[in-house]
Every structure is written in structure tokens, then in C-alpha cells.
Coordinates of C-alpha atoms in Angstrom, one line a residue:
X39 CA 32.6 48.4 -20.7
X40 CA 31.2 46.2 -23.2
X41 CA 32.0 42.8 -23.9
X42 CA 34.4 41.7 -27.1
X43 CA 32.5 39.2 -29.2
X44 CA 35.0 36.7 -29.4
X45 CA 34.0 33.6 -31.8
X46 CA 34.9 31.0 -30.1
X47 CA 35.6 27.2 -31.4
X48 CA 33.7 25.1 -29.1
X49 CA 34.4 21.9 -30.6
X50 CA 35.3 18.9 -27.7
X51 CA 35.6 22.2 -25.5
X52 CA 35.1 21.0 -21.8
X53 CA 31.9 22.8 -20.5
X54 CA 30.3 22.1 -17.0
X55 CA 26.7 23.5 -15.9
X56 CA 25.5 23.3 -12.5
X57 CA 22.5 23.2 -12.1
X58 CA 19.4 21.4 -13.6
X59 CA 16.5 23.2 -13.9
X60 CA 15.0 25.0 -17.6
X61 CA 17.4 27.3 -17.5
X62 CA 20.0 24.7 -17.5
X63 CA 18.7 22.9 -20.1
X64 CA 18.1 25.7 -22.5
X65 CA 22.4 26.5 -21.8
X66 CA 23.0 23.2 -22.5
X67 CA 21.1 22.9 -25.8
X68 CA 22.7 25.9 -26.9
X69 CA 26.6 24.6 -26.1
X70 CA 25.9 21.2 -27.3
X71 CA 24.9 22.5 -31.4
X72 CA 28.0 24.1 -30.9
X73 CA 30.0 21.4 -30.3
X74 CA 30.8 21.6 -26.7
X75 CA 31.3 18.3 -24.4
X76 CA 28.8 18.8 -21.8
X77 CA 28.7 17.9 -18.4
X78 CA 25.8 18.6 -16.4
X79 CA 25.7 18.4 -12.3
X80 CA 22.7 18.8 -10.4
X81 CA 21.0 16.9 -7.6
X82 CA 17.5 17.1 -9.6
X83 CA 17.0 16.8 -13.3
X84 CA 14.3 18.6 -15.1
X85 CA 12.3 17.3 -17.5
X86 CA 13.2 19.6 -20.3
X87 CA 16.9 18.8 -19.4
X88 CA 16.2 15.0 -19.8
X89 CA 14.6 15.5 -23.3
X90 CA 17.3 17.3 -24.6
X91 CA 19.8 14.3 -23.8
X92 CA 17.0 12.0 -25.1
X93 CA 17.8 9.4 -22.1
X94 CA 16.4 6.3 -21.7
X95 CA 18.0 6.0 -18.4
X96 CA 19.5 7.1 -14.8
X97 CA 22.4 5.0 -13.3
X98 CA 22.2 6.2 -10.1
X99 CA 25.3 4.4 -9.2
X100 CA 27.4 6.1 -11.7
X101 CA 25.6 9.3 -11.7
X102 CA 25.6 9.2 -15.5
X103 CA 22.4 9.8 -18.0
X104 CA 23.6 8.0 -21.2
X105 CA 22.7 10.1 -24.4
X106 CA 20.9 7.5 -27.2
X107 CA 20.9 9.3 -30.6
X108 CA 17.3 9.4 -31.7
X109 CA 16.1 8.7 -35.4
X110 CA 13.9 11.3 -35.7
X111 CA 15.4 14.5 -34.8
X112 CA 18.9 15.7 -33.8
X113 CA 19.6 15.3 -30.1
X114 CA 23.1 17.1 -28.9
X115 CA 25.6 14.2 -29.6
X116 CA 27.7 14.4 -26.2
X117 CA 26.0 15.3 -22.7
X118 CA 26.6 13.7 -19.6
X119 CA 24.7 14.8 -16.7
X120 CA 25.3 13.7 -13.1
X121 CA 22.5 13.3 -10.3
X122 CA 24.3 14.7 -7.2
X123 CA 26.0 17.6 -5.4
X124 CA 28.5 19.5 -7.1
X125 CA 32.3 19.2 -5.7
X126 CA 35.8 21.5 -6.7
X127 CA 36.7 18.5 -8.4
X128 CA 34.0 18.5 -11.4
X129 CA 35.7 21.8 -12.7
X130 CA 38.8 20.6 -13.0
X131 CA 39.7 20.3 -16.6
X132 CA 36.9 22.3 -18.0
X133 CA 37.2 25.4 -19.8
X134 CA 33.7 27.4 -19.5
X135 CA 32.0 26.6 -16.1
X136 CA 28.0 28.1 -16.0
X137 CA 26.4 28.8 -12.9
X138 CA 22.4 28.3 -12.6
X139 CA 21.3 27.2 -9.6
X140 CA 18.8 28.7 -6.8
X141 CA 21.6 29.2 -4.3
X142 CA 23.3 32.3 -4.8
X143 CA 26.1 32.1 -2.7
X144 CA 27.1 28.4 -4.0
X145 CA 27.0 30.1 -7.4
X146 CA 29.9 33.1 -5.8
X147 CA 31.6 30.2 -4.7
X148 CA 32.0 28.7 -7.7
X149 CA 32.6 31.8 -9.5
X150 CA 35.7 32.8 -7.3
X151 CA 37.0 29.2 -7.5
X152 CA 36.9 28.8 -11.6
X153 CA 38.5 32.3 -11.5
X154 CA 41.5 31.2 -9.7
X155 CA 42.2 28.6 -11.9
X156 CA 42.0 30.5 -15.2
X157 CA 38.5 28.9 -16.1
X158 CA 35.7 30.8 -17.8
X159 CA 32.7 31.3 -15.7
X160 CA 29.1 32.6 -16.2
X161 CA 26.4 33.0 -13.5
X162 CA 23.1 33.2 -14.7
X163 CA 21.4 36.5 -13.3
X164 CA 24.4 37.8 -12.0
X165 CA 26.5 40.4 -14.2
X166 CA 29.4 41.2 -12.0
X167 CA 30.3 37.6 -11.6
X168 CA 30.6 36.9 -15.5
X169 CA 33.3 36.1 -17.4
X170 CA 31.0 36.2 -20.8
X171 CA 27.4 36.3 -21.9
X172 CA 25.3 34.1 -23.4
X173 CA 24.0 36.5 -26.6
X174 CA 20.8 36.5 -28.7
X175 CA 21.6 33.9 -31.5
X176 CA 20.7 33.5 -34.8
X177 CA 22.2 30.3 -36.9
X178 CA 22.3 29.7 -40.7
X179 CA 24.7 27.0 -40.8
X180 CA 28.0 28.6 -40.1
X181 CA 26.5 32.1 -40.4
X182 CA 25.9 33.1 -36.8
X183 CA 24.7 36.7 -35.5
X184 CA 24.5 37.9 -31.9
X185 CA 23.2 40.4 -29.7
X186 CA 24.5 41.4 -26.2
X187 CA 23.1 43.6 -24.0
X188 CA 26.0 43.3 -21.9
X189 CA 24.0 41.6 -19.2
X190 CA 21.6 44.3 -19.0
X191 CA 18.5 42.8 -20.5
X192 CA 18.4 39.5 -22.7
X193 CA 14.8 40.5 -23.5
X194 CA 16.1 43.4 -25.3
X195 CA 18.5 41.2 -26.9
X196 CA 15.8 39.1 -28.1
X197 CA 13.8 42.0 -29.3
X198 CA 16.5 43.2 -31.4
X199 CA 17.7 39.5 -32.7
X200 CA 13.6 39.3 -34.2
X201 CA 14.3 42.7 -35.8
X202 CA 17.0 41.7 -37.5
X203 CA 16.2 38.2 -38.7
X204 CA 13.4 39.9 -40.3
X205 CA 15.6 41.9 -42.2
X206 CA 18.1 38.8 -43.4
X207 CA 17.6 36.0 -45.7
X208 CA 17.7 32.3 -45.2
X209 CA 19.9 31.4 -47.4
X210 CA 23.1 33.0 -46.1
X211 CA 24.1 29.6 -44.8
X212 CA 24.0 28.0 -47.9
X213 CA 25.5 30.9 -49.5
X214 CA 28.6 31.1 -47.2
X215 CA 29.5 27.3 -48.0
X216 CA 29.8 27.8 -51.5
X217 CA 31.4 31.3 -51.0
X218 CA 34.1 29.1 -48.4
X219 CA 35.1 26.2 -51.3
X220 CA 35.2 28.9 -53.9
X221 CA 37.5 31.3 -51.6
X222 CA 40.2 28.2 -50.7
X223 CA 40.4 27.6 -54.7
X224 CA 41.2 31.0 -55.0
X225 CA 43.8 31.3 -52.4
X226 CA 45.5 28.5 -54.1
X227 CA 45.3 30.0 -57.4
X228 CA 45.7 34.1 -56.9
X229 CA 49.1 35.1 -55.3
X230 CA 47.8 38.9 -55.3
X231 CA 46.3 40.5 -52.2
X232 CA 44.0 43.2 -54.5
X233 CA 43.1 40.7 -57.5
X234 CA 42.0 38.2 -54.6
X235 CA 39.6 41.0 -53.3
X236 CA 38.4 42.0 -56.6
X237 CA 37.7 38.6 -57.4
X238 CA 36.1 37.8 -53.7
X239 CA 34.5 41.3 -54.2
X240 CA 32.6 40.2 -57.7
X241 CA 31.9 36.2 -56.5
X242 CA 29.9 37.7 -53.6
X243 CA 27.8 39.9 -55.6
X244 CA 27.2 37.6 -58.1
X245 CA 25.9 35.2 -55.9
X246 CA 23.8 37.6 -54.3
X247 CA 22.1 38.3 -57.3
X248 CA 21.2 34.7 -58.0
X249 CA 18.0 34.5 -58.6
X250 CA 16.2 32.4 -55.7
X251 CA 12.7 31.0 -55.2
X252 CA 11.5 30.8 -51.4
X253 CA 9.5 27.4 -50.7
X254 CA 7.7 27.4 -47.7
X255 CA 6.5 24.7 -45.4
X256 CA 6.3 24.0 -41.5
X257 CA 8.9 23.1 -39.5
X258 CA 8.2 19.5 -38.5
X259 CA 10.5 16.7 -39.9
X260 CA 7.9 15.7 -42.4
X261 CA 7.4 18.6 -43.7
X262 CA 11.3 18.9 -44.3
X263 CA 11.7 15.7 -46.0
X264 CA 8.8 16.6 -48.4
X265 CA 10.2 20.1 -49.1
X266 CA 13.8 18.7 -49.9
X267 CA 12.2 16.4 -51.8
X268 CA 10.4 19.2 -54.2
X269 CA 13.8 20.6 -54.1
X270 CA 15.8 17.8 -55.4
X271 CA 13.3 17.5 -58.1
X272 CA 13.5 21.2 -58.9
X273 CA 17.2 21.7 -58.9
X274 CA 17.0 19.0 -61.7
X275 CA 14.9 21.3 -64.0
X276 CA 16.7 24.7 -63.1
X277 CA 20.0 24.1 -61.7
X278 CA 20.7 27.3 -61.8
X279 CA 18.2 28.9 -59.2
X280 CA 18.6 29.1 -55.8
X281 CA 16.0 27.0 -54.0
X282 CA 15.1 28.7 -49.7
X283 CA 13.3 27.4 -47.6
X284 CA 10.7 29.4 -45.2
X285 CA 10.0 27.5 -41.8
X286 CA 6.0 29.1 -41.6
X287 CA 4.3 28.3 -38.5
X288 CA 0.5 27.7 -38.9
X289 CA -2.2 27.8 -36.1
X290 CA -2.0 23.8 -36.2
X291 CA 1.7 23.9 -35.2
X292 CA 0.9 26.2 -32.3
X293 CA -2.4 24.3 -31.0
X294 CA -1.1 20.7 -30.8
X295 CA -3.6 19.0 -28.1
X296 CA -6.8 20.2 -29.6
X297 CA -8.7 18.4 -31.7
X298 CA -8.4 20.1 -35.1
X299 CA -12.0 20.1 -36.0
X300 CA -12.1 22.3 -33.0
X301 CA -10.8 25.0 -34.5
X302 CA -11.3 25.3 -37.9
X303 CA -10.2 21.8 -39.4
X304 CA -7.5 20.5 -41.7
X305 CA -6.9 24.4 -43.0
X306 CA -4.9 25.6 -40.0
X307 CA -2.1 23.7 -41.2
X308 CA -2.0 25.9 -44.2
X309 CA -3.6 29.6 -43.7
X310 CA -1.0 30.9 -42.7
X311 CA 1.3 29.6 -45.9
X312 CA -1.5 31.0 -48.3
X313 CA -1.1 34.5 -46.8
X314 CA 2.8 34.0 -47.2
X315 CA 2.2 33.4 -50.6
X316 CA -0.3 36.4 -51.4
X317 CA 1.8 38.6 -49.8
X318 CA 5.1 38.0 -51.2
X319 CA 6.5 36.2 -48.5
X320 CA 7.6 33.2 -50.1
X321 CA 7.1 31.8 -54.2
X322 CA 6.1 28.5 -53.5
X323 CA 4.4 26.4 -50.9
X324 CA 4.8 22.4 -50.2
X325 CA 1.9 20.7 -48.6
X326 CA 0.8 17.5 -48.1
X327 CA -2.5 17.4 -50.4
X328 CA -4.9 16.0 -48.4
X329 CA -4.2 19.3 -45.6
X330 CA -5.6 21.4 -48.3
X331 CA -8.3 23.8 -48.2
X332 CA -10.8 23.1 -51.3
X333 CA -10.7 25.2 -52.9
X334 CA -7.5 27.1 -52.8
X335 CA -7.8 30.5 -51.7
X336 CA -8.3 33.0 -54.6
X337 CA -5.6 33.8 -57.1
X338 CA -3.5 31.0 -55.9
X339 CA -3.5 27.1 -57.3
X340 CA -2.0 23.8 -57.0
X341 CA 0.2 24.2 -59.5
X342 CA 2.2 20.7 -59.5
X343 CA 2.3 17.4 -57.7
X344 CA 4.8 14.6 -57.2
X345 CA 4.4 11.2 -58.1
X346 CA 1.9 9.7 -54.9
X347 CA 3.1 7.4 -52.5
X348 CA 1.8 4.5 -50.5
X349 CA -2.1 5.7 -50.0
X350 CA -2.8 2.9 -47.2
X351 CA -3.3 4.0 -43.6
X352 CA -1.6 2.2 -41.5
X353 CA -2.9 0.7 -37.7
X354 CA 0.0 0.5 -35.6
X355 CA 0.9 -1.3 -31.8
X356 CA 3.2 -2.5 -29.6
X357 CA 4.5 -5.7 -30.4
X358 CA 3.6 -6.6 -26.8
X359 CA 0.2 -6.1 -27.2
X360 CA -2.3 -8.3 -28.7
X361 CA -5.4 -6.1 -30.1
X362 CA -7.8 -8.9 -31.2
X363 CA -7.6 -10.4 -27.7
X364 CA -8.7 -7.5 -26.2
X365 CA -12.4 -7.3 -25.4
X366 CA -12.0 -3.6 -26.6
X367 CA -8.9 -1.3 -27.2
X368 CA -8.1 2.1 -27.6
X369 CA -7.0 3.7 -30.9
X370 CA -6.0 7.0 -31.3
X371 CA -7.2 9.3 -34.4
X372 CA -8.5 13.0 -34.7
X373 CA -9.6 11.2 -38.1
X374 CA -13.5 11.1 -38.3
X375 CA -12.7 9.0 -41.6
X376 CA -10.4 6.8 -39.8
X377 CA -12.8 6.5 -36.8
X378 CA -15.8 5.5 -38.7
X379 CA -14.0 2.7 -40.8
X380 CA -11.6 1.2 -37.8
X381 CA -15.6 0.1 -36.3
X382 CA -16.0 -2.0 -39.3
X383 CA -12.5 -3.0 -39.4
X384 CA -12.6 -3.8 -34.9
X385 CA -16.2 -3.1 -34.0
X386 CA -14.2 -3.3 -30.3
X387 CA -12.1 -0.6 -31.1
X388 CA -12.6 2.4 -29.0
X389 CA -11.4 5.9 -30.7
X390 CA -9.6 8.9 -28.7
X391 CA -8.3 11.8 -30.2
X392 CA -5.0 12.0 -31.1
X393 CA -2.8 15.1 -31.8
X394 CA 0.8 15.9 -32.6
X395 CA 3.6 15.3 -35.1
X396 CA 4.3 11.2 -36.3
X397 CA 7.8 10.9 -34.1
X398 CA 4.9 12.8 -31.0
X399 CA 1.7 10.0 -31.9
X400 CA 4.2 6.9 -31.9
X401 CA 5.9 7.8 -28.7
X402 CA 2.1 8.4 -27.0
X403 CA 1.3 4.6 -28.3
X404 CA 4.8 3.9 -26.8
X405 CA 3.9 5.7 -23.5
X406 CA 0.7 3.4 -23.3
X407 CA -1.7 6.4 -23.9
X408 CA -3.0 4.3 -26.8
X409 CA -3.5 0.5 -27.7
X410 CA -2.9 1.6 -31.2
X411 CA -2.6 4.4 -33.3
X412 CA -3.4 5.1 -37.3
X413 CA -1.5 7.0 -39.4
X414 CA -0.8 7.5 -43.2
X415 CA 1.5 4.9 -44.7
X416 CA 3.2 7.7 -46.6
X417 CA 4.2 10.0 -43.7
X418 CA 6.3 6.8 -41.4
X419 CA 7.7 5.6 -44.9
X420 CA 9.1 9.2 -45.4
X421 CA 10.3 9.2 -42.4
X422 CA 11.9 5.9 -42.1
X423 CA 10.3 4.8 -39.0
X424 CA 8.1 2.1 -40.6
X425 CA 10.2 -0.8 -39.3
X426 CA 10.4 0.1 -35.8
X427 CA 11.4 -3.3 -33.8
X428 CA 9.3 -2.8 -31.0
X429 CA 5.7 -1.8 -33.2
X430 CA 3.5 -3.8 -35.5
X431 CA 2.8 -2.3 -38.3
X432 CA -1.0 -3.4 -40.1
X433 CA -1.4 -1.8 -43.8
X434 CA -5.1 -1.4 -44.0
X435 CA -6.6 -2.2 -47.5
X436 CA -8.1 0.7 -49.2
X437 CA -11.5 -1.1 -49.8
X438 CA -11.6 -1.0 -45.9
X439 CA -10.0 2.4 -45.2
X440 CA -10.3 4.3 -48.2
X441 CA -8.0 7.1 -48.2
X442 CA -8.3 10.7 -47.8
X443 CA -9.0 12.7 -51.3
X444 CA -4.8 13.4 -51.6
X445 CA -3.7 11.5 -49.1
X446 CA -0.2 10.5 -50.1
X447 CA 0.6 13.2 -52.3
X448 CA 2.9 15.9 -52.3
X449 CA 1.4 19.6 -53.5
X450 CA 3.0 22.2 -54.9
X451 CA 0.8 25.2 -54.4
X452 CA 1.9 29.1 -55.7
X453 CA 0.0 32.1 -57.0
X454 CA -1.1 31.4 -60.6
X455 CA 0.3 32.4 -63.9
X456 CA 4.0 33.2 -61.8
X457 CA 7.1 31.8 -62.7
X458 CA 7.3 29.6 -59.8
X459 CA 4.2 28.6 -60.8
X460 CA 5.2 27.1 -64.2
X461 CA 7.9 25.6 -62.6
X462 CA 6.3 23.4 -60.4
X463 CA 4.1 22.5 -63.3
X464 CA 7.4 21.5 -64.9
X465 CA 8.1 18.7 -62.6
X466 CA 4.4 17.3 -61.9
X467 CA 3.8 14.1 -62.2
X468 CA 0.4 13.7 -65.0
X469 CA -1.3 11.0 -63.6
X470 CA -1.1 11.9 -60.0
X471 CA -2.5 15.0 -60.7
X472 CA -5.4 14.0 -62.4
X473 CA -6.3 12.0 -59.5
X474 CA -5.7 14.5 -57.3
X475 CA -8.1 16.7 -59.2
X476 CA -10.7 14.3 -59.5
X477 CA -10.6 13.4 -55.8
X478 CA -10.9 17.3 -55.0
X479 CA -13.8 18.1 -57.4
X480 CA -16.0 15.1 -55.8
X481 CA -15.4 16.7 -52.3
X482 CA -16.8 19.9 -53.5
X483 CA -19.4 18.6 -55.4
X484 CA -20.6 16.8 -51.8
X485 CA -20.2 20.1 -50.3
X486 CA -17.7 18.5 -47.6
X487 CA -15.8 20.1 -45.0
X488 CA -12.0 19.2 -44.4
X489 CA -12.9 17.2 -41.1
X490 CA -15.9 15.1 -42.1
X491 CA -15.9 11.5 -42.5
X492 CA -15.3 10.9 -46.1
X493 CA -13.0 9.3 -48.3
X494 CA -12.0 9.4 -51.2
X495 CA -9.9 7.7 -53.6
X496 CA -9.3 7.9 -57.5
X497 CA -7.0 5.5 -59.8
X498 CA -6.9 4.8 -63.3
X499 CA -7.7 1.7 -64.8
X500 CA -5.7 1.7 -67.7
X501 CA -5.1 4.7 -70.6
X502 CA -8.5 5.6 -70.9
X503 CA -10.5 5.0 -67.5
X504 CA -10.3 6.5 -64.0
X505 CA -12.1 4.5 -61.3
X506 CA -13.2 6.9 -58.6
X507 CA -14.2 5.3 -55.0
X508 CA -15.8 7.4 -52.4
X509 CA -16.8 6.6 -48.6
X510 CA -19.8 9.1 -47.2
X511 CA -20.2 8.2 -42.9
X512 CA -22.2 11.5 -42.3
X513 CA -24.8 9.7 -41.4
X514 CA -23.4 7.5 -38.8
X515 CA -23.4 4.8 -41.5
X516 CA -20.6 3.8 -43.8
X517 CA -21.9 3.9 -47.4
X518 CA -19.7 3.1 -50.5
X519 CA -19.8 3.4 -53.8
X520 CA -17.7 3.4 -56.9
X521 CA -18.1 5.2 -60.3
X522 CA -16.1 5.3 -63.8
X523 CA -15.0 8.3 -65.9
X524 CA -13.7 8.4 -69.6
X525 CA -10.3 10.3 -69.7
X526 CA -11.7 13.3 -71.4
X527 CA -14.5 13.4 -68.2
X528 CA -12.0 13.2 -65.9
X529 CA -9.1 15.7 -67.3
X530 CA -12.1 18.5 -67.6
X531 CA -12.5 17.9 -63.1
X532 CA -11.4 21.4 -61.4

């Protein structure tokens, strides 16, 4: 007989997992975003289990692994795990109990024992000795669907749960939230069962038929901050439109230990976002400009920017380390820009390639991969991580590390002469834009690929000047060179 799907409130519920391998980590992941108190017991910890709690220690002694709330992404707030054999007293007091260990017969044990004291137990693998299932999950904020198979096959359950997230949108979430303030108003205010439901019945539909515009951008923290930031400035223009966001993952996201000129450069960070846009997918794509392809692909533009931010790149270390000591040091960057001016900057600096997200490239310097690392100023001052205690953070001048052409700068790209088009070009900011422009024409007119050592950087010099500066190292040399264009010059750049 199939299971009942029961919703269960899992907030502060008492939940115990034996066991400490993937699987266990995975189970505890999903229990802790519900809210769930988790207690783990195991006599080895898994890696994957360990980076879930984001521990920075094990007390043998106590048996504890102490969860430290990370700044840079959301780690389950309350998980205890304990290194060491599992005993009838750790299920006292709990109310779901999950079996995944190796040892079968421990895991029957168990079973029978959280049985006889009224305690909810699943054992992974084994259907006849579960109390519940964990289904196929998918979360919009307080919006959740699930798929069981009953135990029979959780691939199956996966296959169907990718079926029908196809199917819904993304912004049920956000529209359940304001459909659960307005409903509370109305209880208050309607005594009448059947005018509630009409009025329920024509809130719904109206709000499903608000007219919405689908951003898309990657999933990594970065790219979220940047998207809300388009959105804020958005809502401020049309405050009546319904602003999504698309997670779209690109072949960058997927390949993060290559080195990106390896396959196919800075454009597999955004191929995969163009064809989302040409094929209806999504309205409007945020990028950061200096990931762009040049040019865009065809029938689709940069249609607005945001004011730019800090263009400096920035050499970071450990505070315990002192680079200019060193008779040489490593830096890592996948930057052939970066690499070629850091020699004139350190001519004992020795350059490794670097992959991964910021939160990914600081914690390698942190692990000792690197003596120091480079990244844009604009990216760890989004992110807030520019004051770490423990790093030292050197703001390279631009006449020594001249930027990438749009580095710094938020894009908002979308297929020309749409409405989300025009509205992007409603909130751009003038004179980053024609900077942007400039810096993009002067890469196509040196007929340069995304990952080739140049840089380039544009400013205006006052109402009626732009100052355009340019670094070429193709030839193993740094050359340099700086050039002026009127206004009119410069607005006419494509």
C-alpha cells in the first residue's frame, strides 16, 4: 500500500542518523534545510559529511563536530555529529531515527528498537523496515513537491521530479508568500466561507497572470548578488512586474579544474545563457561584462549596464606569509592578463592556474595551494569577503594591472528590440556604458580572443573626452599605450 504524504513540521524536531558515509550526508543536508536538529553517529566521518557541517574541528573527547556558520553560503544551522559507536541510548528522545550504515543487521536492530519505543525509523535500502521515505524534492521556498515510489526505485522518482520541474515555474515560492499575507488579511476581514473562496479564487488568478520577466544567471553566489542587484534596480522602474530568476548552468560551471582557455575560453560561462535567451527560455540575462563573448551572438545585445565598480584587481595572501621575502612565490590565475603583468609587478612571482568560484580560490590560498591569489576587486567587494582577518588584501593600480575590457561591470544582455530589452535600457547607467562600448570595440578591432593577454581600460576625462588605455602581451612583452577620443568618436564605438 502506498505511503500517505504527510507534511511534516520538522522544526527543532530531534533527528539521529547513523551512519557517516555520502549517503548520510546527503540525509542530513536534506533534514537540516528543513529545520530538523541533527545528530549524527558514526565511527568514521566522510568528507562530504564534514563540509556540510562546515567544521573546523573534531573534539575527540567530546565526540562533537562544532558547526561554524560560514559567510559565504548557507551551511545547516544545527548538526552535531559524534565520532564513535552507536549505543540504545542516542535514540532516546529523538523522533525520526535513519539507518545508513554497511552493517545490515545493526541497521534491523536499530529498526526493531526505535519501533518499540514509538520512534520513526528509516533504513536506507531496505523497504520493509521503513517507517517513511525520503521522496524526490523540489523546494520554492515554502512550495515543496514530492515523488515517492514507495521505496521501489528513487531513480524513478528522480526521473519524474525532472519532468515535472520542467513543467513548473520558479516563481511559485515567491508567489505563495504574497498569496499567505494576503489570505490572513482576508480571514480577518471576510466572515463568509463562499465570498472567501471567490475572493481566494480571483487573487490567485490574478497573480498568475502578472506579467513576469525571467532573468537568468548561474548559480554561484556572485552571480546571485549581481542578479538581485539588476532586480532591485528594476523593481524601481516597473514595480509592477514580476522579476524570476533562472539558475542556467554553463559548461564553465560544470568544468571547474580546467583551465578555461582549454576549452573554449571566457564564453563557456555564457553559451549556454545566450541559447536560453534565443529560445525563449528566459527574457533577460545578467553577466558580468568582461565574461562576454564579443560580439554578442546574433539578434541578441547588451542592452543595459549598471553603474561599474572598483576595476582594480586585487593580489591577495595570508597574513602569515610574507611574499616579498620569498626568493619566488606562487600565485594563482587562469588570467594570461594577470599573469603577464604580476612579472612586472614580482618578477619572482611564479603563476599556476587557478579555477573555481571566489569563496573556492580563497579557501585554496587558505589550504596553502597558493602563496597568493588575484582576483577582481569587484567580485570580493560584492561579496563582502574583502576584510577577511586572516588575508592581506594589495589593490593593484590600474597603470600596473590594467583591467579586463568590462571588468567591474554588470551586463544586462536580452534579444534586441524586446520589451525586456528596453527595460534594461531604462535603468543603464550612460557613462558606464560608453566605456563599456569603447573597451569592446578596441578588442575587436585587435581581433582578440577572450583568453589572450590584454587589457583594456576606458574613462572619461571630463564631459567631452574619453581616455582609452590598452595593454597588448601577445608577444611575450608587455606594451602600453594610451589614446584620446572626442565624445562624438567615442558614442559612434559598437
Amino acid at each position: 500500500m502506498a505511503y500517505f504524504p504527510f507534511m511534516i513540521q520538522l522544526d527543532d524536531k530531534q533527528c539521529l542518523i547513523v551512519g557517516g558515509g555520502a549517503v548520510a550526508a546527503w540525509k542530513a543536508a536534506q533534514m537540516c534545510e528543513f529545520g530538523a536538529c541533527v545528530t549524527v553517529v558514526a565511527p568514521e566521518i566522510c568528507a562530504e559529511l564534514l563540509a556540510i557541517a562546515d567544521t573546523e574541528r573534531i573534539d575527540e573527547t567530546a565526540g562533537i563536530v562544532e558547526n561554524i556558520d560560514g559567510n559565504c553560503q548557507k551551511k545547516p544551522e544545527r548538526i552535531r555529529v559524534w565520532k564513535r559507536e552507536v549505543t540504545e541510548a542516542d535514540i532516546s528522545g529523538m523522533d525520526v531515527v535513519i539507518m545508513a550504515t554497511d552493517d545490515a543487521e545493526l541497521n534491523s536492530q536499530y529498526a526493531e528498537l526505535c519501533r518499540s519505543k514509538h520512534i520513526l525509523v528509516n533504513v536506507v535500502d531496505v523497504k520493509k523496515d521503513c517507517d517513511f521515505y525520503f521522496p524526490a524534492i523540489i523546494k520554492q521556498g515554502e512550495v515543496v513537491v514530492s515523488v515517492s515510489t514507495g521505496g521501489n526505485s528513487p531513480m524513478l522518482a528522480s526521473k519524474i521530479k525532472k519532468d515535472i520541474r520542467q513543467t513548473l515555474r520558479t516563481d511559485y515560492g515567491q508567489i505563495a508568500d504574497e498569496l499567505g499575507a494576503i489570505r490572513e488579511k482576508i480571514l480577518a476581514e471576510e466572515p463568509d466561507e463562499r465570498a472567501r473562496k471567490r475572493r481566494f479564487a480571483a487573487i490567485v488568478e490574478a497573480k498568475m497572470q502578472e506579467q513576469r520577466i525571467r532573468i537568468g544567471t548561474r548559480g554561484s553566489r556572485l552571480a546571485q548578488i549581481q542578479t538581485d542587484m539588476v532586480i532591485e534596480q528594476l523593481k524601481k522602474h516597473y514595480p509592477d512586474v514580476r522579476f524570476e530568476k533562472v539558475i542556467v548552468t554553463t559548461k564553465g560551471d560544470k568544468q571547474k579544474e580546467a583551465a578555461i582557455s582549454s576549452f573554449g575560453g571566457k564564453a563557456v560561462f555564457v553559451e549556454e545563457i545566450e541559447e536560453a535567451l534565443l529560445d525563449g527560455t528566459i527574457d533577460l540575462a545578467v553577466h558580468s561584462a568582461k565574461d562576454m563573448p564579443n560580439p554578442c551572438k546574433k539578434g541578441l545585445g547588451i542592452a543595459g549596464v549598471l553603474p561599474r565598480a572598483c576595476v582594480q584587481d586585487v593580489l591577495i595572501y595570508r597574513a602569515d606569509t610574507d611574499i616579498r621575502s620569498k626568493n619566488t612565490f606562487t600565485v594563482g590565475t587562469g588570467s594570461l592578463r594577470r599573469r603577464s603583468q604580476i612579472k612586472e609587478i614580482y618578477p619572482q612571482a611564479e603563476c599556476m592556474e587557478l579555477r573555481g568560484n571566489v569563496t573556492t580560490r580563497i579557501q585554496k590560498l587558505r589550504d596553502g595551494l597558493y602563496d597568493a591569489i588575484i582576483l577582481a576587486a569587484a567580485g570580493i567587494e560584492r561579496l563582502g569577503i574583502e576584510k577577511e582577518p586572516d588575508l592581506v588584501y594589495e589593490y593593484l593600480d590600474v597603470d600596473a594591472m590594467l583591467p579586463a575590457a568590462g571588468q567591474g561591470i554588470i551586463a544586462m544582455e536580452a534579444c534586441e528590440g524586446t520589451l525586456p530589452y528596453h527595460m534594461a535600457e531604462t535603468i543603464s547607467d550612460a557613462e558606464t556604458e560608453g566605456c563599456l562600448r569603447a573597451e569592446r570595440a578596441v578588442v575587436r578591432e585587435m581581433e582578440a580572443g577572450c583568453h589572450e593577454p590584454i587589457g583594456v581600460y576606458a574613462t572619461w576625462k571630463d564631459d567631452k573626452t574619453m581616455q582609452v588605455r590598452v595593454m597588448n602581451a601577445r608577444s611575450g612583452k608587455v606594451k602600453r599605450e594610451v589614446w584620446e577620443r572626442e565624445k562624438e568618436d567615442a558614442n559612434d564605438l559598437e
